[in-house]
C-alpha positions as protocol buffer text, in pm:
chain_id: "A"
residue {
  index: 1
  type: MET
  ca { x: 8883 y: 2781 z: 11060 }
}
residue {
  index: 2
  type: ASN
  ca { x: 8746 y: 2857 z: 10713 }
}
residue {
  index: 3
  type: ALA
  ca { x: 8425 y: 3050 z: 10637 }
}
residue {
  index: 4
  type: LYS
  ca { x: 8214 y: 2737 z: 10586 }
}
residue {
  index: 5
  type: ASP
  ca { x: 8322 y: 2587 z: 10919 }
}
residue {
  index: 6
  type: ALA
  ca { x: 8267 y: 2922 z: 11094 }
}
residue {
  index: 7
  type: LEU
  ca { x: 7910 y: 2949 z: 10964 }
}
residue {
  index: 8
  type: THR
  ca { x: 7841 y: 2585 z: 11055 }
}
residue {
  index: 9
  type: LYS
  ca { x: 7959 y: 2655 z: 11411 }
}
residue {
  index: 10
  type: LEU
  ca { x: 7722 y: 2954 z: 11434 }
}
residue {
  index: 11
  type: ASN
  ca { x: 7438 y: 2718 z: 11334 }
}
residue {
  index: 12
  type: GLN
  ca { x: 7486 y: 2545 z: 11672 }
}
residue {
  index: 13
  type: ILE
  ca { x: 7382 y: 2857 z: 11868 }
}
residue {
  index: 14
  type: ASP
  ca { x: 7044 y: 2820 z: 12042 }
}
residue {
  index: 15
  type: GLY
  ca { x: 6777 y: 3004 z: 11844 }
}
residue {
  index: 16
  type: PHE
  ca { x: 6983 y: 3011 z: 11523 }
}
residue {
  index: 17
  type: ILE
  ca { x: 6791 y: 3131 z: 11218 }
}
residue {
  index: 18
  type: GLY
  ca { x: 7066 y: 3221 z: 10974 }
}
residue {
  index: 19
  type: ALA
  ca { x: 7415 y: 3362 z: 10936 }
}
residue {
  index: 20
  type: ALA
  ca { x: 7622 y: 3518 z: 10664 }
}
residue {
  index: 21
  type: LEU
  ca { x: 7971 y: 3643 z: 10600 }
}
residue {
  index: 22
  type: VAL
  ca { x: 7943 y: 3970 z: 10408 }
}
residue {
  index: 23
  type: ASP
  ca { x: 8178 y: 4202 z: 10218 }
}
residue {
  index: 24
  type: SER
  ca { x: 8076 y: 4554 z: 10326 }
}
residue {
  index: 25
  type: GLU
  ca { x: 8242 y: 4715 z: 10024 }
}
residue {
  index: 26
  type: SER
  ca { x: 8013 y: 4537 z: 9778 }
}
residue {
  index: 27
  type: GLY
  ca { x: 7731 y: 4405 z: 9999 }
}
residue {
  index: 28
  type: MET
  ca { x: 7794 y: 4059 z: 9855 }
}
residue {
  index: 29
  type: LEU
  ca { x: 7758 y: 3734 z: 10046 }
}
residue {
  index: 30
  type: LEU
  ca { x: 8084 y: 3547 z: 10093 }
}
residue {
  index: 31
  type: GLY
  ca { x: 7908 y: 3258 z: 10264 }
}
residue {
  index: 32
  type: GLN
  ca { x: 7577 y: 3173 z: 10425 }
}
residue {
  index: 33
  type: GLU
  ca { x: 7413 y: 2915 z: 10649 }
}
residue {
  index: 34
  type: GLY
  ca { x: 7043 y: 2864 z: 10718 }
}
residue {
  index: 35
  type: GLY
  ca { x: 6816 y: 3161 z: 10671 }
}
residue {
  index: 36
  type: GLY
  ca { x: 6467 y: 3020 z: 10712 }
}
residue {
  index: 37
  type: THR
  ca { x: 6230 y: 3298 z: 10616 }
}
residue {
  index: 38
  type: ILE
  ca { x: 6513 y: 3554 z: 10601 }
}
residue {
  index: 39
  type: ASN
  ca { x: 6656 y: 3618 z: 10256 }
}
residue {
  index: 40
  type: LEU
  ca { x: 7024 y: 3637 z: 10349 }
}
residue {
  index: 41
  type: GLU
  ca { x: 7121 y: 3814 z: 10025 }
}
residue {
  index: 42
  type: VAL
  ca { x: 6877 y: 4095 z: 10101 }
}
residue {
  index: 43
  type: ALA
  ca { x: 6989 y: 4099 z: 10466 }
}
residue {
  index: 44
  type: ALA
  ca { x: 7355 y: 4121 z: 10358 }
}
residue {
  index: 45
  type: ALA
  ca { x: 7287 y: 4421 z: 10135 }
}
residue {
  index: 46
  type: GLY
  ca { x: 7072 y: 4596 z: 10396 }
}
residue {
  index: 47
  type: ASN
  ca { x: 7313 y: 4538 z: 10682 }
}
residue {
  index: 48
  type: THR
  ca { x: 7599 y: 4661 z: 10466 }
}
residue {
  index: 49
  type: GLU
  ca { x: 7419 y: 4997 z: 10466 }
}
residue {
  index: 50
  type: VAL
  ca { x: 7384 y: 4979 z: 10846 }
}
residue {
  index: 51
  type: VAL
  ca { x: 7759 y: 4920 z: 10885 }
}
residue {
  index: 52
  type: ARG
  ca { x: 7845 y: 5198 z: 10640 }
}
residue {
  index: 53
  type: ALA
  ca { x: 7612 y: 5443 z: 10818 }
}
residue {
  index: 54
  type: LYS
  ca { x: 7766 y: 5363 z: 11158 }
}
residue {
  index: 55
  type: ARG
  ca { x: 8118 y: 5408 z: 11024 }
}
residue {
  index: 56
  type: LYS
  ca { x: 8018 y: 5739 z: 10865 }
}
residue {
  index: 57
  type: ALA
  ca { x: 7870 y: 5858 z: 11196 }
}
residue {
  index: 58
  type: MET
  ca { x: 8184 y: 5751 z: 11382 }
}
residue {
  index: 59
  type: ASN
  ca { x: 8399 y: 5947 z: 11135 }
}
residue {
  index: 60
  type: SER
  ca { x: 8176 y: 6254 z: 11172 }
}
residue {
  index: 61
  type: LEU
  ca { x: 8214 y: 6230 z: 11549 }
}
residue {
  index: 62
  type: ASN
  ca { x: 8590 y: 6183 z: 11511 }
}
residue {
  index: 63
  type: LEU
  ca { x: 8572 y: 5857 z: 11707 }
}
residue {
  index: 64
  type: LYS
  ca { x: 8900 y: 5670 z: 11670 }
}
residue {
  index: 65
  type: ASP
  ca { x: 8766 y: 5327 z: 11755 }
}
residue {
  index: 66
  type: GLY
  ca { x: 8638 y: 5018 z: 11578 }
}
residue {
  index: 67
  type: ILE
  ca { x: 8301 y: 4845 z: 11587 }
}
residue {
  index: 68
  type: GLU
  ca { x: 8312 y: 4533 z: 11804 }
}
residue {
  index: 69
  type: ASP
  ca { x: 7955 y: 4432 z: 11732 }
}
residue {
  index: 70
  type: MET
  ca { x: 7612 y: 4580 z: 11668 }
}
residue {
  index: 71
  type: LEU
  ca { x: 7283 y: 4451 z: 11806 }
}
residue {
  index: 72
  type: ILE
  ca { x: 6943 y: 4509 z: 11651 }
}
residue {
  index: 73
  type: THR
  ca { x: 6661 y: 4387 z: 11874 }
}
residue {
  index: 74
  type: LEU
  ca { x: 6330 y: 4312 z: 11706 }
}
residue {
  index: 75
  type: GLY
  ca { x: 6013 y: 4185 z: 11868 }
}
residue {
  index: 76
  type: ARG
  ca { x: 6092 y: 3822 z: 11786 }
}
residue {
  index: 77
  type: GLN
  ca { x: 6454 y: 3827 z: 11674 }
}
residue {
  index: 78
  type: TYR
  ca { x: 6805 y: 3942 z: 11754 }
}
residue {
  index: 79
  type: HIS
  ca { x: 7030 y: 4047 z: 11468 }
}
residue {
  index: 80
  type: LEU
  ca { x: 7403 y: 4066 z: 11542 }
}
residue {
  index: 81
  type: ILE
  ca { x: 7662 y: 4226 z: 11317 }
}
residue {
  index: 82
  type: ARG
  ca { x: 8031 y: 4170 z: 11392 }
}
residue {
  index: 83
  type: PRO
  ca { x: 8308 y: 4307 z: 11167 }
}
residue {
  index: 84
  type: LEU
  ca { x: 8627 y: 4104 z: 11150 }
}
residue {
  index: 85
  type: ARG
  ca { x: 8917 y: 4253 z: 11343 }
}
residue {
  index: 86
  type: SER
  ca { x: 9161 y: 4116 z: 11087 }
}
residue {
  index: 87
  type: ARG
  ca { x: 8969 y: 4259 z: 10791 }
}
residue {
  index: 88
  type: GLY
  ca { x: 8721 y: 4530 z: 10886 }
}
residue {
  index: 89
  type: THR
  ca { x: 8547 y: 4538 z: 10548 }
}
residue {
  index: 90
  type: ILE
  ca { x: 8405 y: 4190 z: 10614 }
}
residue {
  index: 91
  type: PHE
  ca { x: 8142 y: 4120 z: 10878 }
}
residue {
  index: 92
  type: PHE
  ca { x: 7936 y: 3838 z: 11022 }
}
residue {
  index: 93
  type: TYR
  ca { x: 7560 y: 3876 z: 11026 }
}
residue {
  index: 94
  type: LEU
  ca { x: 7370 y: 3647 z: 11265 }
}
residue {
  index: 95
  type: ALA
  ca { x: 6992 y: 3623 z: 11309 }
}
residue {
  index: 96
  type: LEU
  ca { x: 6848 y: 3452 z: 11617 }
}
residue {
  index: 97
  type: ASP
  ca { x: 6502 y: 3364 z: 11747 }
}
residue {
  index: 98
  type: ARG
  ca { x: 6472 y: 3588 z: 12051 }
}
residue {
  index: 99
  type: SER
  ca { x: 6254 y: 3343 z: 12248 }
}
residue {
  index: 100
  type: ARG
  ca { x: 6517 y: 3068 z: 12229 }
}
residue {
  index: 101
  type: ALA
  ca { x: 6848 y: 3255 z: 12214 }
}
residue {
  index: 102
  type: ASN
  ca { x: 7082 y: 3341 z: 12498 }
}
residue {
  index: 103
  type: LEU
  ca { x: 7217 y: 3674 z: 12377 }
}
residue {
  index: 104
  type: ALA
  ca { x: 7529 y: 3673 z: 12597 }
}
residue {
  index: 105
  type: MET
  ca { x: 7627 y: 3323 z: 12485 }
}
residue {
  index: 106
  type: ALA
  ca { x: 7555 y: 3408 z: 12122 }
}
residue {
  index: 107
  type: ARG
  ca { x: 7783 y: 3713 z: 12141 }
}
residue {
  index: 108
  type: LEU
  ca { x: 8061 y: 3507 z: 12301 }
}
residue {
  index: 109
  type: THR
  ca { x: 8032 y: 3233 z: 12039 }
}
residue {
  index: 110
  type: LEU
  ca { x: 8028 y: 3486 z: 11757 }
}
residue {
  index: 111
  type: ALA
  ca { x: 8340 y: 3654 z: 11901 }
}
residue {
  index: 112
  type: ASP
  ca { x: 8519 y: 3317 z: 11925 }
}
residue {
  index: 113
  type: VAL
  ca { x: 8425 y: 3223 z: 11569 }
}
residue {
  index: 114
  type: GLU
  ca { x: 8538 y: 3563 z: 11441 }
}
residue {
  index: 115
  type: LYS
  ca { x: 8871 y: 3530 z: 11622 }
}
residue {
  index: 116
  type: ASP
  ca { x: 8936 y: 3183 z: 11477 }
}
residue {
  index: 117
  type: LEU
  ca { x: 8831 y: 3265 z: 11119 }
}
residue {
  index: 118
  type: GLN
  ca { x: 9109 y: 3253 z: 10859 }
}
residue {
  index: 119
  type: VAL
  ca { x: 9036 y: 3489 z: 10570 }
}
């Protein structure tokens, strides 16, 4: 599955607001879908810093593991970040409406999409 198809599939998740595929080395968007009131370019740059900070902390702690996903829970939204296993410098960013989303199903769908993505 290509990036466009992957992002379109994420759009089918209940509570979908927006999704992006992001290069964490540059903070640049490689693809986006939806967004609503969220500026996905700004979100991509900001979440790049989140991913970098977590990796730096993991290095400082000498943790020899990879990030599967990261969850940021806001009052009205869930934000999921999932680096690609095949290319760890690229990650998915997914924003969901918390009142309509099923977090477990969203995480499973995101994992499936990530697994099937051809980069």
